[in-house]
């Protein structure tokens, strides 16, 4: 199959966070641990015009992100125990819970905030692309849940052919760090100029 | 018939690497005491975990003795004892750790023809100097245990003893193995063999060593970081995992001493999570400290 990745149609995301909640439900994660997160970005203000009128240049948008199963995962390189592996068949990056020692170096290494630390089990974990569901022929739970159909997944090459090559929007770190396998259709206010 | 066969089978046991091996817990572990000792290249490294190649293994049991964590299971049966005396054998050289363990199991001397072979002598001298540090009497070299003329009482006594030894030899292999048999710290609970030196200039208190140390040396209690040096067996788990290279294991035999250091609990200015620090001035936790503030937050 080759490397797989997510496609996020950010231009239609309404910020309902159903993807995040579904992910929590599926992975049964504690409060504060979110393998998929929805970020809210706001900028701009209301401006008093010289003629007395008030106009605004407020821009806001939501952005859903999990793990990008990167080409050069920073987490994998940082892991002191070798618990993080990138699967050969589909490039999915997983953390072996048996081996993870909870050093949290992956948490500080990932520019996207993917790995999440559980301070009760003393281990970090992250999105595993719902490989268990995929093996059964089902979609990852965030993809299946999104009421707007804004999240898709598949072979990254196919997604890039279909939706373009954008993998960075405003407020996102440079893709040169880890080469993320993600394709985004940005919100009109989130496009990088 | 089958009972006898089962019995005979039970007396033999292949040497295996158990899950206590540090390489099971750390895929980047550099511990390799058994690899160094094995002269037959019978220990295979696969994805950094260890397996024993039974076709090459000669059951010499050197690896069992060498493992600091006693993580290799099997019977060491080429060591011969006679009345608390280890009988010299040119086929192997005991290790210092091994002799120190035999000391606590009741060994007092080495039975060998004079002069003692060079390799054995070096080990003996070093063991004796370590025994001195442990406040134990040194081993002596003797020619042979004298065959005494036995009195009636002693004869029955010796029969009983030999009977016991025979029973021990005939027992299934699994009965003969005890947990942590080759862990030196089990035998000298009031002494420490290693000191774990912590460089507080480098340490970020990420606590990776806390979870990885199989002997649970590291603790945080009442705003103090404690290192129980007497538990250290030099498995190198902590030095392997430390991202800051802040730890060093130094061989040093002395009465046990606990290393206590004052630490402070604070809330991170950036993420709000509580964290520990040596320096009361520190404002950010070790995760936020190493992250670019422009990156997406994991919280």
Tab-separated table of C-alpha atoms in Angstrom:
chain	number	residue	atom	x	y	z
A	1	UNK	CA	0.000	0.000	0.000
A	2	UNK	CA	2.867	2.371	0.729
A	3	UNK	CA	2.838	5.357	3.029
A	4	UNK	CA	-0.609	6.421	4.203
A	5	UNK	CA	-1.676	9.804	5.511
A	6	UNK	CA	-4.590	12.047	6.457
A	7	UNK	CA	-6.314	14.637	4.297
A	8	UNK	CA	-7.837	17.527	6.254
A	9	UNK	CA	-10.314	19.732	4.445
A	10	UNK	CA	-9.778	22.611	6.823
A	11	UNK	CA	-11.790	24.997	4.652
A	12	UNK	CA	-15.030	23.335	5.786
A	13	UNK	CA	-14.083	22.432	9.382
A	14	UNK	CA	-16.646	23.872	11.821
A	15	UNK	CA	-14.660	23.078	14.960
A	16	UNK	CA	-17.237	20.681	16.461
A	17	UNK	CA	-14.418	18.489	17.818
A	18	UNK	CA	-16.374	15.304	17.102
A	19	UNK	CA	-13.150	13.812	15.678
A	20	UNK	CA	-11.296	14.503	18.903
A	21	UNK	CA	-14.075	13.063	21.061
A	22	UNK	CA	-14.469	9.966	18.892
A	23	UNK	CA	-10.726	9.407	19.111
A	24	UNK	CA	-10.813	9.701	22.901
A	25	UNK	CA	-13.694	7.265	23.024
A	26	UNK	CA	-12.032	4.719	20.789
A	27	UNK	CA	-8.680	4.893	22.574
A	28	UNK	CA	-10.251	5.341	26.015
A	29	UNK	CA	-7.864	8.138	26.945
A	30	UNK	CA	-7.838	10.089	30.191
A	31	UNK	CA	-8.798	13.746	30.594
A	32	UNK	CA	-6.158	15.922	28.955
A	33	UNK	CA	-4.863	13.237	26.599
A	34	UNK	CA	-5.941	13.878	23.028
A	35	UNK	CA	-4.437	11.895	20.192
A	36	UNK	CA	-6.405	14.151	17.827
A	37	UNK	CA	-6.689	17.769	18.766
A	38	UNK	CA	-8.665	20.681	17.309
A	39	UNK	CA	-6.893	24.015	17.565
A	40	UNK	CA	-8.725	27.320	17.409
A	41	UNK	CA	-6.893	30.255	15.882
A	42	UNK	CA	-8.099	33.801	16.154
A	43	UNK	CA	-6.520	37.033	15.032
A	44	UNK	CA	-7.424	40.595	14.201
A	45	UNK	CA	-9.510	43.207	16.011
A	46	UNK	CA	-12.193	45.858	15.628
A	47	UNK	CA	-10.764	49.093	14.309
A	48	UNK	CA	-12.105	52.606	14.710
A	49	UNK	CA	-12.153	54.377	11.352
A	50	UNK	CA	-11.273	58.157	11.141
A	51	UNK	CA	-14.867	58.841	10.070
A	52	UNK	CA	-16.248	57.214	13.223
A	53	UNK	CA	-17.256	53.852	11.756
A	54	UNK	CA	-16.009	50.560	13.149
A	55	UNK	CA	-14.688	47.805	10.914
A	56	UNK	CA	-13.044	44.545	11.795
A	57	UNK	CA	-10.335	42.398	10.343
A	58	UNK	CA	-11.087	39.398	12.576
A	59	UNK	CA	-9.998	36.051	11.191
A	60	UNK	CA	-10.650	32.760	12.882
A	61	UNK	CA	-10.496	29.149	11.930
A	62	UNK	CA	-10.279	25.662	13.380
A	63	UNK	CA	-7.723	23.058	12.606
A	64	UNK	CA	-7.847	19.355	13.423
A	65	UNK	CA	-4.608	17.407	13.639
A	66	UNK	CA	-3.434	14.043	14.985
A	67	UNK	CA	-0.166	12.306	14.104
A	68	UNK	CA	1.165	12.930	10.629
A	69	UNK	CA	3.099	9.643	10.508
A	70	UNK	CA	5.994	11.675	9.185
A	71	UNK	CA	8.645	10.685	6.699
A	72	UNK	CA	11.314	11.665	9.239
A	73	UNK	CA	9.578	11.308	12.605
A	74	UNK	CA	11.278	13.499	15.218
A	75	UNK	CA	9.709	11.360	17.949
A	76	UNK	CA	11.316	8.184	16.640
A	77	UNK	CA	14.749	9.729	16.616
A	78	UNK	CA	14.337	11.166	20.104
A	79	UNK	CA	13.076	8.001	21.823
A	80	UNK	CA	15.778	6.794	24.235
A	81	UNK	CA	14.383	3.258	24.511
A	82	UNK	CA	13.596	2.574	20.857
A	83	UNK	CA	9.896	2.102	21.650
A	84	UNK	CA	8.769	4.106	18.603
A	85	UNK	CA	8.718	2.304	15.288
A	86	UNK	CA	7.637	3.262	11.782
A	87	UNK	CA	5.917	0.309	10.131
A	88	UNK	CA	7.418	-0.674	6.831
A	89	UNK	CA	4.219	-1.652	5.061
A	90	UNK	CA	2.274	1.612	5.512
A	91	UNK	CA	4.609	4.019	7.326
A	92	UNK	CA	2.388	4.207	10.421
A	93	UNK	CA	4.367	5.364	13.465
A	94	UNK	CA	3.476	3.593	16.713
A	95	UNK	CA	4.730	3.579	20.302
A	96	UNK	CA	5.239	0.118	21.784
A	97	UNK	CA	3.581	0.454	25.194
A	98	UNK	CA	5.581	-2.456	26.591
A	99	UNK	CA	8.859	-0.657	25.954
A	100	UNK	CA	7.967	3.032	26.476
A	101	UNK	CA	9.642	4.313	29.627
A	102	UNK	CA	7.811	7.631	29.746
A	103	UNK	CA	10.848	9.816	29.137
A	104	UNK	CA	8.573	12.255	27.259
A	105	UNK	CA	11.326	13.152	24.825
A	106	UNK	CA	8.896	12.441	21.982
A	107	UNK	CA	6.455	14.941	23.507
A	108	UNK	CA	9.044	17.674	23.369
A	109	UNK	CA	10.475	16.578	20.005
A	110	UNK	CA	7.248	16.504	17.950
A	111	UNK	CA	6.500	19.916	16.391
A	112	UNK	CA	2.826	18.921	16.030
A	113	UNK	CA	2.220	17.872	19.644
A	114	UNK	CA	1.303	14.346	18.550
A	115	UNK	CA	2.634	12.156	21.379
A	116	UNK	CA	0.649	12.448	24.584
A	117	UNK	CA	1.947	11.557	28.035
A	118	UNK	CA	-0.177	9.691	30.549
A	119	UNK	CA	1.022	10.495	34.046
A	120	UNK	CA	-0.867	7.572	35.555
A	121	UNK	CA	0.684	4.832	33.463
A	122	UNK	CA	3.982	6.765	33.061
A	123	UNK	CA	3.890	6.133	29.322
A	124	UNK	CA	3.365	8.157	26.177
A	125	UNK	CA	1.043	7.141	23.391
A	126	UNK	CA	-0.270	8.614	20.182
A	127	UNK	CA	-2.482	8.134	17.137
A	128	UNK	CA	-1.842	4.746	15.578
A	129	UNK	CA	-4.024	5.499	12.559
A	130	UNK	CA	-6.560	3.014	13.999
A	131	UNK	CA	-4.594	0.192	12.420
A	132	UNK	CA	-6.807	-2.309	14.214
A	133	UNK	CA	-9.906	-0.876	12.511
A	134	UNK	CA	-8.109	-0.619	9.180
A	135	UNK	CA	-7.214	-4.310	9.377
A	136	UNK	CA	-10.936	-5.060	9.690
A	137	UNK	CA	-11.536	-2.950	6.602
A	138	UNK	CA	-13.017	-0.032	8.530
A	139	UNK	CA	-12.033	3.647	8.448
A	140	UNK	CA	-10.101	5.320	11.267
A	141	UNK	CA	-12.616	6.552	13.810
A	142	UNK	CA	-11.999	10.290	13.181
A	143	UNK	CA	-12.568	9.813	9.449
A	144	UNK	CA	-15.791	7.896	10.070
A	145	UNK	CA	-17.025	10.422	12.643
A	146	UNK	CA	-16.490	13.819	11.014
A	147	UNK	CA	-20.050	15.023	10.235
A	148	UNK	CA	-18.757	17.188	7.409
A	149	UNK	CA	-16.555	14.588	5.804
A	150	UNK	CA	-13.600	16.907	6.293
A	151	UNK	CA	-11.144	14.144	7.177
A	152	UNK	CA	-10.075	11.504	4.691
A	153	UNK	CA	-7.248	9.033	4.640
A	154	UNK	CA	-5.422	6.902	2.115
A	155	UNK	CA	-2.180	6.447	0.249
A	156	UNK	CA	-0.430	9.778	0.555
A	157	UNK	CA	0.511	9.832	-3.132
A	158	UNK	CA	-3.122	9.462	-4.154
A	159	UNK	CA	-4.207	12.180	-1.728
A	160	UNK	CA	-1.569	14.539	-3.102
A	161	UNK	CA	-2.674	13.857	-6.669
A	162	UNK	CA	-6.273	14.511	-5.680
A	163	UNK	CA	-5.977	17.456	-3.311
A	164	UNK	CA	-2.584	19.076	-3.879
A	165	UNK	CA	0.539	19.248	-1.835
A	166	UNK	CA	-0.203	21.782	0.889
A	167	UNK	CA	1.023	20.521	4.264
A	168	UNK	CA	1.496	23.743	6.163
A	169	UNK	CA	-0.974	26.454	7.113
A	170	UNK	CA	-0.672	29.563	9.244
A	171	UNK	CA	0.377	28.676	12.772
A	172	UNK	CA	1.824	25.316	11.778
A	173	UNK	CA	5.527	24.477	12.005
A	174	UNK	CA	7.590	24.065	8.860
A	175	UNK	CA	7.186	20.686	7.124
A	176	UNK	CA	10.944	20.592	6.572
A	177	UNK	CA	11.462	19.398	10.163
A	178	UNK	CA	9.746	16.037	9.895
A	179	UNK	CA	8.242	15.817	6.372
A	180	UNK	CA	4.672	15.124	7.533
A	181	UNK	CA	2.365	12.901	5.521
A	182	UNK	CA	-0.626	15.202	5.533
A	183	UNK	CA	-2.549	17.071	2.850
A	184	UNK	CA	-4.582	20.150	3.753
A	185	UNK	CA	-7.095	22.284	1.933
A	186	UNK	CA	-6.644	25.462	3.976
A	187	UNK	CA	-9.335	27.770	5.241
A	188	UNK	CA	-9.249	31.045	3.297
A	189	UNK	CA	-7.739	32.852	6.287
A	190	UNK	CA	-5.228	30.136	7.067
A	191	UNK	CA	-3.412	30.121	3.740
A	192	UNK	CA	0.264	30.924	3.853
A	193	UNK	CA	1.096	33.829	1.622
B	1	UNK	CA	8.728	-45.717	31.681
B	2	UNK	CA	7.288	-42.338	30.842
B	3	UNK	CA	7.661	-41.191	34.446
B	4	UNK	CA	11.371	-41.908	34.285
B	5	UNK	CA	11.756	-40.150	30.934
B	6	UNK	CA	9.870	-37.127	32.199
B	7	UNK	CA	12.055	-37.085	35.261
B	8	UNK	CA	15.261	-37.248	33.230
B	9	UNK	CA	13.990	-34.527	30.933
B	10	UNK	CA	13.152	-32.324	33.876
B	11	UNK	CA	16.744	-32.523	35.085
B	12	UNK	CA	17.992	-30.881	31.956
B	13	UNK	CA	17.248	-27.289	31.140
B	14	UNK	CA	18.374	-25.153	28.250
B	15	UNK	CA	19.816	-21.779	29.139
B	16	UNK	CA	17.326	-19.037	28.332
B	17	UNK	CA	17.285	-15.249	28.464
B	18	UNK	CA	14.252	-14.265	30.535
B	19	UNK	CA	12.139	-11.138	30.290
B	20	UNK	CA	14.155	-9.601	33.135
B	21	UNK	CA	16.860	-8.777	30.564
B	22	UNK	CA	17.188	-4.987	30.280
B	23	UNK	CA	17.180	-5.260	26.523
B	24	UNK	CA	13.530	-6.344	26.713
B	25	UNK	CA	12.723	-2.972	28.225
B	26	UNK	CA	15.113	-0.785	26.307
B	27	UNK	CA	15.694	-1.447	22.615
B	28	UNK	CA	18.707	0.858	22.725
B	29	UNK	CA	20.330	-0.783	25.762
B	30	UNK	CA	24.084	-1.272	25.578
B	31	UNK	CA	24.290	-3.863	28.381
B	32	UNK	CA	26.331	-6.801	27.130
B	33	UNK	CA	28.060	-8.587	29.997
B	34	UNK	CA	26.844	-11.957	28.712
B	35	UNK	CA	27.869	-11.180	25.129
B	36	UNK	CA	31.380	-10.351	26.295
B	37	UNK	CA	31.642	-13.553	28.303
B	38	UNK	CA	30.311	-15.981	25.699
B	39	UNK	CA	33.213	-17.563	23.859
B	40	UNK	CA	31.053	-19.562	21.488
B	41	UNK	CA	29.044	-16.721	19.934
B	42	UNK	CA	25.942	-18.512	21.090
B	43	UNK	CA	24.079	-15.347	22.073
B	44	UNK	CA	22.334	-13.762	19.117
B	45	UNK	CA	21.172	-10.156	19.037
B	46	UNK	CA	17.897	-9.755	17.173
B	47	UNK	CA	16.314	-6.273	17.124
B	48	UNK	CA	18.614	-5.615	20.072
B	49	UNK	CA	17.059	-8.393	22.185
B	50	UNK	CA	19.047	-11.499	23.082
B	51	UNK	CA	18.448	-15.129	22.187
B	52	UNK	CA	20.556	-18.183	22.854
B	53	UNK	CA	21.483	-20.307	19.869
B	54	UNK	CA	21.108	-23.803	21.345
B	55	UNK	CA	23.148	-25.329	18.540
B	56	UNK	CA	26.200	-23.299	19.574
B	57	UNK	CA	25.630	-23.125	23.345
B	58	UNK	CA	27.863	-25.496	25.263
B	59	UNK	CA	26.012	-24.920	28.547
B	60	UNK	CA	29.190	-23.509	30.089
B	61	UNK	CA	26.928	-21.154	32.050
B	62	UNK	CA	29.361	-18.226	31.992
B	63	UNK	CA	26.582	-15.907	30.814
B	64	UNK	CA	24.340	-16.885	33.730
B	65	UNK	CA	26.988	-15.805	36.204
B	66	UNK	CA	27.942	-12.682	34.246
B	67	UNK	CA	24.430	-11.170	34.026
B	68	UNK	CA	24.195	-8.395	36.646
B	69	UNK	CA	20.429	-8.871	36.903
B	70	UNK	CA	20.444	-12.663	37.002
B	71	UNK	CA	18.207	-12.496	33.949
B	72	UNK	CA	19.622	-15.606	32.288
B	73	UNK	CA	18.088	-18.796	33.572
B	74	UNK	CA	19.865	-22.130	33.742
B	75	UNK	CA	21.991	-24.335	35.939
B	76	UNK	CA	25.651	-23.694	36.634
B	77	UNK	CA	26.931	-27.237	37.118
B	78	UNK	CA	30.597	-27.212	36.209
B	79	UNK	CA	31.637	-25.665	39.515
B	80	UNK	CA	32.700	-28.390	41.954
B	81	UNK	CA	32.778	-27.845	45.702
B	82	UNK	CA	34.342	-30.005	48.377
B	83	UNK	CA	33.570	-29.140	51.965
B	84	UNK	CA	33.178	-25.402	51.397
B	85	UNK	CA	36.138	-25.353	49.087
B	86	UNK	CA	35.962	-24.556	45.376
B	87	UNK	CA	37.879	-27.199	43.415
B	88	UNK	CA	40.283	-25.762	40.858
B	89	UNK	CA	39.432	-26.502	37.243
B	90	UNK	CA	41.546	-25.250	34.360
B	91	UNK	CA	38.494	-25.225	32.067
B	92	UNK	CA	37.141	-22.012	33.478
B	93	UNK	CA	38.122	-18.960	35.474
B	94	UNK	CA	35.612	-17.778	38.085
B	95	UNK	CA	34.663	-14.121	38.188
B	96	UNK	CA	35.109	-11.870	41.199
B	97	UNK	CA	31.370	-11.395	41.568
B	98	UNK	CA	30.941	-15.166	41.504
B	99	UNK	CA	33.473	-15.721	44.302
B	100	UNK	CA	31.864	-13.016	46.424
B	101	UNK	CA	28.538	-14.788	46.015
B	102	UNK	CA	30.086	-18.181	46.912
B	103	UNK	CA	31.522	-16.557	50.022
B	104	UNK	CA	28.035	-15.832	51.272
B	105	UNK	CA	26.950	-19.332	50.307
B	106	UNK	CA	29.618	-20.740	52.611
B	107	UNK	CA	32.770	-21.079	50.524
B	108	UNK	CA	35.979	-20.427	52.475
B	109	UNK	CA	38.816	-21.682	50.314
B	110	UNK	CA	40.029	-22.777	46.902
B	111	UNK	CA	41.303	-26.305	46.578
B	112	UNK	CA	44.107	-26.340	44.035
B	113	UNK	CA	47.568	-27.708	43.377
B	114	UNK	CA	50.270	-25.103	44.114
B	115	UNK	CA	51.111	-22.808	42.458
B	116	UNK	CA	47.650	-21.587	41.462
B	117	UNK	CA	47.192	-20.781	37.777
B	118	UNK	CA	47.794	-17.165	36.864
B	119	UNK	CA	44.210	-16.343	35.857
B	120	UNK	CA	42.769	-17.812	39.018
B	121	UNK	CA	45.348	-16.031	41.101
B	122	UNK	CA	44.469	-12.588	39.715
B	123	UNK	CA	40.776	-13.195	40.405
B	124	UNK	CA	41.559	-14.503	43.892
B	125	UNK	CA	43.714	-11.505	44.823
B	126	UNK	CA	41.114	-9.028	43.603
B	127	UNK	CA	38.290	-10.946	45.327
B	128	UNK	CA	40.184	-10.955	48.594
B	129	UNK	CA	40.789	-7.232	48.468
B	130	UNK	CA	37.079	-6.711	47.812
B	131	UNK	CA	36.197	-9.060	50.673
B	132	UNK	CA	38.274	-6.896	52.944
B	133	UNK	CA	36.167	-3.893	51.961
B	134	UNK	CA	33.077	-5.967	52.722
B	135	UNK	CA	34.423	-6.842	56.178
B	136	UNK	CA	34.670	-10.522	55.308
B	137	UNK	CA	37.574	-12.933	55.821
B	138	UNK	CA	39.636	-13.694	52.700
B	139	UNK	CA	39.725	-16.979	50.775
B	140	UNK	CA	42.699	-19.250	51.326
B	141	UNK	CA	44.251	-21.720	48.916
B	142	UNK	CA	44.496	-25.269	50.222
B	143	UNK	CA	46.060	-28.415	48.725
B	144	UNK	CA	43.262	-30.824	49.512
B	145	UNK	CA	40.645	-31.318	52.149
B	146	UNK	CA	42.021	-33.959	54.466
B	147	UNK	CA	40.258	-37.302	54.473
B	148	UNK	CA	39.573	-37.713	58.118
B	149	UNK	CA	38.964	-41.033	59.750
B	150	UNK	CA	35.307	-40.888	60.481
B	151	UNK	CA	33.823	-41.678	63.808
B	152	UNK	CA	30.528	-43.562	63.900
B	153	UNK	CA	28.683	-40.356	64.489
B	154	UNK	CA	30.489	-38.511	61.693
B	155	UNK	CA	29.907	-41.415	59.318
B	156	UNK	CA	26.145	-41.192	59.717
B	157	UNK	CA	26.423	-37.446	59.508
B	158	UNK	CA	28.286	-37.679	56.224
B	159	UNK	CA	25.818	-40.217	54.857
B	160	UNK	CA	23.038	-37.799	55.559
B	161	UNK	CA	24.947	-35.014	53.859
B	162	UNK	CA	25.726	-37.095	50.804
B	163	UNK	CA	22.149	-38.241	50.643
B	164	UNK	CA	21.083	-34.628	50.559
B	165	UNK	CA	23.559	-33.849	47.829
B	166	UNK	CA	22.324	-36.777	45.751
B	167	UNK	CA	18.747	-35.626	46.170
B	168	UNK	CA	19.818	-32.178	45.040
B	169	UNK	CA	21.450	-33.615	41.931
B	170	UNK	CA	18.386	-35.673	41.097
B	171	UNK	CA	15.964	-32.794	41.545
B	172	UNK	CA	14.327	-31.247	38.468
B	173	UNK	CA	16.269	-28.340	37.043
B	174	UNK	CA	13.551	-25.827	37.818
B	175	UNK	CA	13.734	-26.686	41.519
B	176	UNK	CA	17.408	-25.857	41.630
B	177	UNK	CA	17.058	-22.358	40.285
B	178	UNK	CA	16.379	-19.562	42.644
B	179	UNK	CA	15.275	-16.059	41.800
B	180	UNK	CA	18.064	-13.512	41.614
B	181	UNK	CA	20.657	-16.189	42.349
B	182	UNK	CA	23.401	-14.247	40.606
B	183	UNK	CA	22.529	-10.760	41.730
B	184	UNK	CA	25.344	-9.600	44.003
B	185	UNK	CA	23.150	-7.138	45.921
B	186	UNK	CA	21.028	-10.015	47.233
B	187	UNK	CA	23.987	-11.293	49.248
B	188	UNK	CA	25.388	-8.069	50.699
B	189	UNK	CA	22.370	-5.960	51.655
B	190	UNK	CA	24.363	-3.588	53.863
B	191	UNK	CA	26.977	-2.664	51.272
B	192	UNK	CA	26.946	-0.918	47.941
B	193	UNK	CA	29.025	-2.024	44.994
B	194	UNK	CA	28.349	0.964	42.776
B	195	UNK	CA	27.666	4.630	43.230
B	196	UNK	CA	25.300	6.265	40.774
B	197	UNK	CA	26.692	9.749	40.294
B	198	UNK	CA	24.216	12.361	39.231
B	199	UNK	CA	25.263	15.594	37.629
B	200	UNK	CA	22.591	18.046	38.784
B	201	UNK	CA	23.866	20.658	36.361
B	202	UNK	CA	22.733	18.437	33.490
B	203	UNK	CA	19.795	16.524	35.011
B	204	UNK	CA	16.339	17.852	34.021
B	205	UNK	CA	14.492	15.475	36.378
B	206	UNK	CA	12.644	13.938	33.430
B	207	UNK	CA	12.543	10.739	35.487
B	208	UNK	CA	13.190	8.411	32.546
B	209	UNK	CA	15.646	6.464	34.711
B	210	UNK	CA	13.008	6.092	37.442
B	211	UNK	CA	10.831	3.852	35.328
B	212	UNK	CA	13.609	2.075	33.516
B	213	UNK	CA	15.756	1.083	36.495
B	214	UNK	CA	14.835	-2.565	37.205
B	215	UNK	CA	16.065	-2.231	40.781
B	216	UNK	CA	14.057	0.911	41.599
B	217	UNK	CA	17.000	2.977	42.810
B	218	UNK	CA	15.417	6.334	42.207
B	219	UNK	CA	12.600	7.814	44.267
B	220	UNK	CA	11.052	11.192	44.981
B	221	UNK	CA	9.808	11.574	48.547
B	222	UNK	CA	9.101	14.693	50.589
B	223	UNK	CA	10.717	17.089	48.094
B	224	UNK	CA	13.844	14.977	47.966
B	225	UNK	CA	15.353	12.940	45.187
B	226	UNK	CA	16.741	9.732	46.633
B	227	UNK	CA	19.172	7.332	45.036
B	228	UNK	CA	19.518	4.005	46.831
B	229	UNK	CA	23.002	3.072	45.731
B	230	UNK	CA	23.027	-0.291	47.503
B	231	UNK	CA	20.507	-1.641	44.989
B	232	UNK	CA	22.642	-0.876	41.927
B	233	UNK	CA	23.948	-3.905	40.013
B	234	UNK	CA	25.474	-1.949	37.110
B	235	UNK	CA	22.947	-2.989	34.455
B	236	UNK	CA	23.502	0.419	32.754
B	237	UNK	CA	19.737	0.978	32.261
B	238	UNK	CA	19.899	4.495	33.656
B	239	UNK	CA	23.020	5.623	31.830
B	240	UNK	CA	21.638	4.204	28.573
B	241	UNK	CA	18.327	6.032	28.831
B	242	UNK	CA	19.504	9.397	30.211
B	243	UNK	CA	18.997	11.944	27.420
B	244	UNK	CA	21.275	14.464	29.115
B	245	UNK	CA	24.131	12.089	29.942
B	246	UNK	CA	23.794	13.194	33.543
B	247	UNK	CA	24.416	9.790	35.123
B	248	UNK	CA	27.526	7.770	35.709
B	249	UNK	CA	27.895	4.410	37.456
B	250	UNK	CA	31.118	4.232	39.436
B	251	UNK	CA	32.315	0.920	40.933
B	252	UNK	CA	32.995	1.567	44.593
B	253	UNK	CA	32.549	-0.863	47.495
B	254	UNK	CA	31.515	0.681	50.782
B	255	UNK	CA	28.838	0.580	53.453
B	256	UNK	CA	25.502	1.524	51.902
B	257	UNK	CA	24.716	5.196	51.666
B	258	UNK	CA	21.701	6.963	50.267
B	259	UNK	CA	22.098	9.964	48.063
B	260	UNK	CA	19.521	12.634	48.986
B	261	UNK	CA	19.063	15.913	47.191
B	262	UNK	CA	16.642	18.739	47.683
B	263	UNK	CA	14.288	19.426	44.810
B	264	UNK	CA	11.431	21.835	44.252
B	265	UNK	CA	7.982	21.228	42.870
B	266	UNK	CA	6.746	23.968	40.582
B	267	UNK	CA	4.043	24.703	38.030
B	268	UNK	CA	5.282	25.307	34.487
B	269	UNK	CA	4.783	28.871	33.340
B	270	UNK	CA	4.075	27.622	29.839
B	271	UNK	CA	1.865	24.545	30.111
B	272	UNK	CA	0.779	24.708	33.757
B	273	UNK	CA	1.838	21.156	34.541
B	274	UNK	CA	3.673	20.496	37.791
B	275	UNK	CA	7.299	19.523	37.474
B	276	UNK	CA	10.360	19.005	39.642
B	277	UNK	CA	13.539	21.022	39.460
B	278	UNK	CA	16.810	21.391	41.356
B	279	UNK	CA	16.865	25.118	40.764
B	280	UNK	CA	14.049	27.066	42.364
B	281	UNK	CA	14.455	29.748	39.680
B	282	UNK	CA	13.445	27.406	36.815
B	283	UNK	CA	10.129	28.467	35.297
B	284	UNK	CA	9.468	25.971	32.512
B	285	UNK	CA	9.192	22.188	32.676
B	286	UNK	CA	11.742	20.108	30.782
B	287	UNK	CA	9.286	19.522	27.932
B	288	UNK	CA	8.463	23.170	27.290
B	289	UNK	CA	12.121	24.083	27.704
B	290	UNK	CA	13.076	22.016	24.656
B	291	UNK	CA	10.130	22.985	22.465
B	292	UNK	CA	9.934	25.822	20.001
B	293	UNK	CA	7.063	28.059	21.238
B	294	UNK	CA	5.788	28.347	17.661
B	295	UNK	CA	5.091	24.625	17.469
B	296	UNK	CA	1.636	23.167	18.093
B	297	UNK	CA	1.053	22.477	21.772
B	298	UNK	CA	0.527	18.869	22.816
B	299	UNK	CA	-2.007	19.998	25.417
